[in-house]
PDB file of C-alpha atoms in Angstrom:
ATOM      1  CA  MET A   7       0.000   0.000   0.000  1.00 68.00           C
ATOM      2  CA  ASP A   8       1.177   3.502  -0.845  1.00 71.00           C
ATOM      3  CA  ARG A   9       1.591   5.904   2.098  1.00 73.00           C
ATOM      4  CA  SER A  10      -0.743   8.474   0.618  1.00 76.00           C
ATOM      5  CA  ASP A  11      -3.372   5.756   0.137  1.00 86.00           C
ATOM      6  CA  VAL A  12      -2.929   4.669   3.769  1.00 88.00           C
ATOM      7  CA  GLY A  13      -3.322   8.253   4.989  1.00 88.00           C
ATOM      8  CA  ALA A  14      -6.545   8.702   3.007  1.00 90.00           C
ATOM      9  CA  LEU A  15      -7.909   5.343   4.206  1.00 91.00           C
ATOM     10  CA  VAL A  16      -7.142   6.219   7.834  1.00 89.00           C
ATOM     11  CA  GLN A  17      -9.011   9.525   7.461  1.00 91.00           C
ATOM     12  CA  SER A  18     -11.975   7.773   5.856  1.00 91.00           C
ATOM     13  CA  ALA A  19     -12.008   5.006   8.491  1.00 91.00           C
ATOM     14  CA  ALA A  20     -11.887   7.630  11.238  1.00 91.00           C
ATOM     15  CA  ASP A  21     -14.960   9.208   9.631  1.00 92.00           C
ATOM     16  CA  GLY A  22     -16.794   5.863   9.858  1.00 92.00           C
ATOM     17  CA  ASP A  23     -16.170   4.389   6.401  1.00 91.00           C
ATOM     18  CA  ALA A  24     -16.348   0.600   6.885  1.00 93.00           C
ATOM     19  CA  ALA A  25     -14.873  -0.071   3.430  1.00 94.00           C
ATOM     20  CA  ALA A  26     -11.823   2.047   4.325  1.00 91.00           C
ATOM     21  CA  TRP A  27     -11.396   0.097   7.565  1.00 92.00           C
ATOM     22  CA  LYS A  28     -11.615  -3.196   5.664  1.00 94.00           C
ATOM     23  CA  ALA A  29      -9.033  -1.977   3.139  1.00 93.00           C
ATOM     24  CA  LEU A  30      -6.672  -1.011   5.993  1.00 92.00           C
ATOM     25  CA  VAL A  31      -7.028  -4.422   7.638  1.00 92.00           C
ATOM     26  CA  GLU A  32      -6.471  -6.221   4.337  1.00 92.00           C
ATOM     27  CA  GLY A  33      -3.536  -4.013   3.361  1.00 91.00           C
ATOM     28  CA  LEU A  34      -1.741  -3.768   6.712  1.00 91.00           C
ATOM     29  CA  GLY A  35      -2.867  -7.051   8.303  1.00 90.00           C
ATOM     30  CA  PRO A  36       0.048  -9.041   6.843  1.00 91.00           C
ATOM     31  CA  LEU A  37       2.461  -6.532   8.384  1.00 90.00           C
ATOM     32  CA  VAL A  38       0.967  -7.046  11.854  1.00 90.00           C
ATOM     33  CA  TRP A  39       1.065 -10.839  11.371  1.00 91.00           C
ATOM     34  CA  SER A  40       4.693 -10.715  10.296  1.00 89.00           C
ATOM     35  CA  VAL A  41       5.654  -8.821  13.461  1.00 89.00           C
ATOM     36  CA  ALA A  42       3.854 -11.366  15.644  1.00 88.00           C
ATOM     37  CA  ARG A  43       5.421 -14.295  13.753  1.00 87.00           C
ATOM     38  CA  ALA A  44       8.895 -12.716  13.947  1.00 87.00           C
ATOM     39  CA  HIS A  45       8.659 -12.950  17.745  1.00 86.00           C
ATOM     40  CA  ARG A  46       7.933 -16.700  17.469  1.00 87.00           C
ATOM     41  CA  LEU A  47       4.707 -16.535  19.432  1.00 87.00           C
ATOM     42  CA  SER A  48       2.297 -19.437  19.660  1.00 89.00           C
ATOM     43  CA  ASP A  49      -0.721 -19.272  17.360  1.00 90.00           C
ATOM     44  CA  ALA A  50      -2.961 -18.215  20.240  1.00 91.00           C
ATOM     45  CA  ASP A  51      -0.545 -15.490  21.370  1.00 91.00           C
ATOM     46  CA  ALA A  52      -0.007 -14.278  17.790  1.00 91.00           C
ATOM     47  CA  HIS A  53      -3.785 -13.970  17.327  1.00 94.00           C
ATOM     48  CA  GLU A  54      -4.011 -12.106  20.634  1.00 94.00           C
ATOM     49  CA  VAL A  55      -1.275  -9.670  19.562  1.00 93.00           C
ATOM     50  CA  TYR A  56      -2.930  -9.196  16.154  1.00 94.00           C
ATOM     51  CA  GLN A  57      -6.295  -8.388  17.706  1.00 95.00           C
ATOM     52  CA  THR A  58      -4.814  -6.149  20.386  1.00 94.00           C
ATOM     53  CA  ALA A  59      -2.782  -4.170  17.857  1.00 93.00           C
ATOM     54  CA  TRP A  60      -5.885  -3.538  15.742  1.00 94.00           C
ATOM     55  CA  PHE A  61      -7.942  -2.718  18.814  1.00 94.00           C
ATOM     56  CA  ARG A  62      -5.363  -0.111  19.905  1.00 93.00           C
ATOM     57  CA  PHE A  63      -5.282   1.225  16.345  1.00 92.00           C
ATOM     58  CA  ALA A  64      -9.067   1.633  16.390  1.00 93.00           C
ATOM     59  CA  GLN A  65      -8.844   3.439  19.743  1.00 92.00           C
ATOM     60  CA  HIS A  66      -6.310   5.934  18.335  1.00 90.00           C
ATOM     61  CA  LEU A  67      -7.628   6.141  14.769  1.00 89.00           C
ATOM     62  CA  GLY A  68      -8.869   9.720  14.965  1.00 85.00           C
ATOM     63  CA  ARG A  69      -5.835  10.950  16.916  1.00 88.00           C
ATOM     64  CA  LEU A  70      -2.970   9.768  14.707  1.00 86.00           C
ATOM     65  CA  ARG A  71      -0.720  12.739  13.934  1.00 88.00           C
ATOM     66  CA  GLU A  72       0.658  11.179  10.788  1.00 89.00           C
ATOM     67  CA  PRO A  73      -2.067   8.939   9.337  1.00 88.00           C
ATOM     68  CA  GLU A  74       0.151   8.027   6.384  1.00 89.00           C
ATOM     69  CA  LYS A  75       2.474   6.246   8.839  1.00 89.00           C
ATOM     70  CA  ALA A  76      -0.269   3.945  10.152  1.00 89.00           C
ATOM     71  CA  GLY A  77       1.784   0.917   9.092  1.00 89.00           C
ATOM     72  CA  SER A  78       4.683   2.001  11.296  1.00 89.00           C
ATOM     73  CA  TRP A  79       2.279   2.698  14.146  1.00 90.00           C
ATOM     74  CA  LEU A  80       0.725  -0.758  13.839  1.00 91.00           C
ATOM     75  CA  ALA A  81       4.103  -2.492  13.583  1.00 90.00           C
ATOM     76  CA  SER A  82       5.367  -0.681  16.664  1.00 91.00           C
ATOM     77  CA  THR A  83       2.209  -1.472  18.616  1.00 92.00           C
ATOM     78  CA  ALA A  84       2.357  -5.136  17.581  1.00 92.00           C
ATOM     79  CA  ARG A  85       6.015  -5.304  18.635  1.00 92.00           C
ATOM     80  CA  ASN A  86       5.203  -3.824  22.060  1.00 92.00           C
ATOM     81  CA  GLU A  87       2.368  -6.296  22.529  1.00 92.00           C
ATOM     82  CA  CYS A  88       4.667  -9.170  21.542  1.00 91.00           C
ATOM     83  CA  LEU A  89       7.186  -8.081  24.161  1.00 91.00           C
ATOM     84  CA  LYS A  90       4.438  -7.954  26.802  1.00 91.00           C
ATOM     85  CA  VAL A  91       3.358 -11.488  25.909  1.00 89.00           C
ATOM     86  CA  LEU A  92       6.950 -12.761  26.015  1.00 88.00           C
ATOM     87  CA  LYS A  93       7.583 -11.085  29.360  1.00 86.00           C
ATOM     88  CA  ALA A  94       4.431 -12.608  30.823  1.00 82.00           C
ATOM     89  CA  ALA A  95       5.410 -16.034  29.465  1.00 76.00           C
ATOM     90  CA  ARG A  96       8.712 -15.874  31.360  1.00 74.00           C
ATOM     91  CA  ARG A  97       6.808 -15.384  34.594  1.00 67.00           C
ATOM     92  CA  TRP A  98       4.351 -18.195  33.953  1.00 64.00           C
ATOM     93  CA  THR A  99       5.729 -21.322  32.345  1.00 62.00           C
ATOM     94  CA  PRO A 100       3.186 -24.124  32.065  1.00 64.00           C
ATOM     95  CA  THR A 101       4.551 -27.538  32.997  1.00 66.00           C
ATOM     96  CA  ASP A 102       3.430 -31.021  33.810  1.00 68.00           C
ATOM     97  CA  ASP A 103       6.722 -31.946  35.506  1.00 69.00           C
ATOM     98  CA  PRO A 104       5.706 -33.248  38.964  1.00 67.00           C
ATOM     99  CA  GLN A 105       9.068 -32.293  40.476  1.00 66.00           C
ATOM    100  CA  LEU A 106       8.534 -28.654  39.508  1.00 59.00           C
ATOM    101  CA  LEU A 107       4.922 -28.698  40.614  1.00 55.00           C
ATOM    102  CA  ASP A 108       5.811 -30.096  44.048  1.00 60.00           C
ATOM    103  CA  ARG A 109       8.678 -27.655  44.604  1.00 57.00           C
ATOM    104  CA  VAL A 110       8.170 -25.213  47.425  1.00 60.00           C
ATOM    105  CA  SER A 111       8.936 -21.643  46.453  1.00 61.00           C
ATOM    106  CA  ASP A 112      11.540 -19.634  48.336  1.00 67.00           C
ATOM    107  CA  GLU A 113       9.510 -16.514  47.629  1.00 72.00           C
ATOM    108  CA  PRO A 114       6.983 -15.595  50.330  1.00 70.00           C
ATOM    109  CA  THR A 115       3.353 -15.370  49.314  1.00 69.00           C
ATOM    110  CA  PRO A 116       1.749 -11.908  49.498  1.00 72.00           C
ATOM    111  CA  GLU A 117      -0.037 -13.009  52.662  1.00 74.00           C
ATOM    112  CA  GLU A 118       3.249 -14.136  54.233  1.00 74.00           C
ATOM    113  CA  SER A 119       4.872 -10.838  53.269  1.00 78.00           C
ATOM    114  CA  VAL A 120       2.106  -8.886  54.997  1.00 79.00           C
ATOM    115  CA  LEU A 121       2.326 -11.072  58.101  1.00 81.00           C
ATOM    116  CA  ASP A 122       6.130 -10.748  58.160  1.00 82.00           C
ATOM    117  CA  SER A 123       5.833  -6.995  57.812  1.00 84.00           C
ATOM    118  CA  GLU A 124       3.289  -6.794  60.623  1.00 85.00           C
ATOM    119  CA  GLU A 125       5.439  -9.018  62.844  1.00 86.00           C
ATOM    120  CA  ALA A 126       8.510  -6.873  62.117  1.00 87.00           C
ATOM    121  CA  ALA A 127       6.548  -3.736  63.030  1.00 87.00           C
ATOM    122  CA  ALA A 128       5.300  -5.347  66.248  1.00 84.00           C
ATOM    123  CA  GLN A 129       8.833  -6.505  67.112  1.00 86.00           C
ATOM    124  CA  SER A 130      10.163  -3.009  66.469  1.00 88.00           C
ATOM    125  CA  GLU A 131       7.491  -1.591  68.778  1.00 86.00           C
ATOM    126  CA  ARG A 132       8.397  -4.095  71.526  1.00 85.00           C
ATOM    127  CA  VAL A 133      12.078  -3.163  71.248  1.00 88.00           C
ATOM    128  CA  ARG A 134      11.197   0.538  71.458  1.00 88.00           C
ATOM    129  CA  TRP A 135       9.123  -0.101  74.620  1.00 87.00           C
ATOM    130  CA  LEU A 136      11.929  -2.196  76.089  1.00 88.00           C
ATOM    131  CA  TRP A 137      14.435   0.640  75.704  1.00 89.00           C
ATOM    132  CA  GLN A 138      11.959   3.205  77.042  1.00 89.00           C
ATOM    133  CA  GLU A 139      11.413   1.114  80.158  1.00 89.00           C
ATOM    134  CA  PHE A 140      15.126   0.367  80.415  1.00 89.00           C
ATOM    135  CA  GLU A 141      15.824   4.119  80.550  1.00 91.00           C
ATOM    136  CA  GLU A 142      13.343   4.404  83.455  1.00 90.00           C
ATOM    137  CA  LEU A 143      15.344   1.957  85.601  1.00 90.00           C
ATOM    138  CA  GLY A 144      17.745   3.380  88.157  1.00 89.00           C
ATOM    139  CA  GLU A 145      21.265   4.364  87.064  1.00 91.00           C
ATOM    140  CA  ARG A 146      22.872   1.408  88.857  1.00 91.00           C
ATOM    141  CA  CYS A 147      20.564  -1.140  87.155  1.00 92.00           C
ATOM    142  CA  ARG A 148      21.232   0.389  83.742  1.00 90.00           C
ATOM    143  CA  GLN A 149      25.004   0.202  84.363  1.00 91.00           C
ATOM    144  CA  VAL A 150      24.932  -3.435  85.473  1.00 91.00           C
ATOM    145  CA  LEU A 151      22.667  -4.589  82.639  1.00 90.00           C
ATOM    146  CA  ARG A 152      24.625  -2.672  79.976  1.00 89.00           C
ATOM    147  CA  VAL A 153      27.901  -4.179  81.102  1.00 90.00           C
ATOM    148  CA  LEU A 154      26.407  -7.676  81.289  1.00 90.00           C
ATOM    149  CA  MET A 155      24.918  -7.321  77.757  1.00 86.00           C
ATOM    150  CA  ALA A 156      28.348  -6.786  76.209  1.00 84.00           C
ATOM    151  CA  SER A 157      29.462  -9.228  73.571  1.00 82.00           C
ATOM    152  CA  PRO A 158      31.308 -11.329  74.484  1.00 85.00           C
ATOM    153  CA  PRO A 159      29.885 -11.223  78.019  1.00 83.00           C
ATOM    154  CA  PRO A 160      32.451 -10.169  80.614  1.00 87.00           C
ATOM    155  CA  SER A 161      33.306 -12.345  83.613  1.00 88.00           C
ATOM    156  CA  TYR A 162      31.902 -11.359  87.003  1.00 89.00           C
ATOM    157  CA  GLN A 163      35.462 -10.398  88.025  1.00 91.00           C
ATOM    158  CA  GLU A 164      35.610  -7.918  85.123  1.00 88.00           C
ATOM    159  CA  VAL A 165      32.171  -6.528  86.026  1.00 88.00           C
ATOM    160  CA  SER A 166      33.247  -6.223  89.664  1.00 89.00           C
ATOM    161  CA  ALA A 167      36.390  -4.323  88.683  1.00 88.00           C
ATOM    162  CA  ALA A 168      34.525  -2.060  86.222  1.00 86.00           C
ATOM    163  CA  LEU A 169      31.594  -1.149  88.495  1.00 89.00           C
ATOM    164  CA  GLY A 170      33.041  -1.580  91.972  1.00 90.00           C
ATOM    165  CA  ILE A 171      30.505  -4.228  92.979  1.00 91.00           C
ATOM    166  CA  ALA A 172      31.341  -7.360  94.949  1.00 93.00           C
ATOM    167  CA  VAL A 173      31.387 -10.464  92.745  1.00 92.00           C
ATOM    168  CA  GLY A 174      28.757 -12.144  94.950  1.00 94.00           C
ATOM    169  CA  SER A 175      26.353  -9.206  94.529  1.00 93.00           C
ATOM    170  CA  ILE A 176      26.357  -9.108  90.711  1.00 92.00           C
ATOM    171  CA  GLY A 177      24.009 -12.085  90.134  1.00 92.00           C
ATOM    172  CA  PRO A 178      21.352 -11.003  92.669  1.00 94.00           C
ATOM    173  CA  MET A 179      21.540  -7.384  91.441  1.00 94.00           C
ATOM    174  CA  ARG A 180      21.125  -8.566  87.852  1.00 93.00           C
ATOM    175  CA  GLN A 181      18.029 -10.601  88.837  1.00 95.00           C
ATOM    176  CA  ARG A 182      16.455  -7.653  90.709  1.00 94.00           C
ATOM    177  CA  CYS A 183      17.059  -5.314  87.746  1.00 93.00           C
ATOM    178  CA  LEU A 184      15.628  -7.772  85.228  1.00 94.00           C
ATOM    179  CA  ARG A 185      12.613  -8.377  87.509  1.00 94.00           C
ATOM    180  CA  ARG A 186      11.956  -4.611  87.658  1.00 93.00           C
ATOM    181  CA  LEU A 187      12.297  -4.318  83.893  1.00 91.00           C
ATOM    182  CA  ARG A 188       9.933  -7.255  83.341  1.00 92.00           C
ATOM    183  CA  ALA A 189       7.370  -5.770  85.757  1.00 92.00           C
ATOM    184  CA  ARG A 190       7.492  -2.420  83.926  1.00 90.00           C
ATOM    185  CA  LEU A 191       7.011  -4.162  80.575  1.00 87.00           C
ATOM    186  CA  GLU A 192       4.130  -6.290  81.913  1.00 89.00           C
ATOM    187  CA  ALA A 193       2.461  -3.166  83.290  1.00 88.00           C
ATOM    188  CA  ARG A 194       2.683  -1.701  79.799  1.00 80.00           C
ATOM    189  CA  GLY A 195       1.339  -4.904  78.266  1.00 76.00           C
ATOM    190  CA  ALA A 196       4.548  -5.478  76.319  1.00 67.00           C
ATOM    191  CA  ALA A 197       5.899  -8.568  78.047  1.00 62.00           C
TER     192      ALA A 197
END
């Protein structure tokens, strides 16, 4: 088809001329098919691309800036649709292989992702409460617990030397401080 003929047919088809539309489909249809076939699509996918390209063309028929380049427009649209189909096919590959069908995915489901996110938020909130309540403990309790939380944990002799507490008092003091912290968290409903 000559470009000037295509431009005139596009204008006529946009004005509602069914014969012009039929002439466009007959003249440019092989071009659209060749694009779909060049991408090695299945028959069903090639038909889908063909129909989608023409559907998009019909949607834009009255708005084409260069009606004489309708063939280029259709080829480009068909190519884009082919790429969409190929991309979707990579995500979903039909199989009847039982080993693949029985495989458990490493990817979390959307529901698992939401639950994980909610659990992470709840855990973050609990940690924030813990540190708020920790800061409300007396200075001596905070010192003892901070030193005992070090990694690697220091020996009681090292704690005694660092804080000036008798070795025999460190364990009972640690228990009292943790009991106070637990009581504060339970009062808050966070324990």
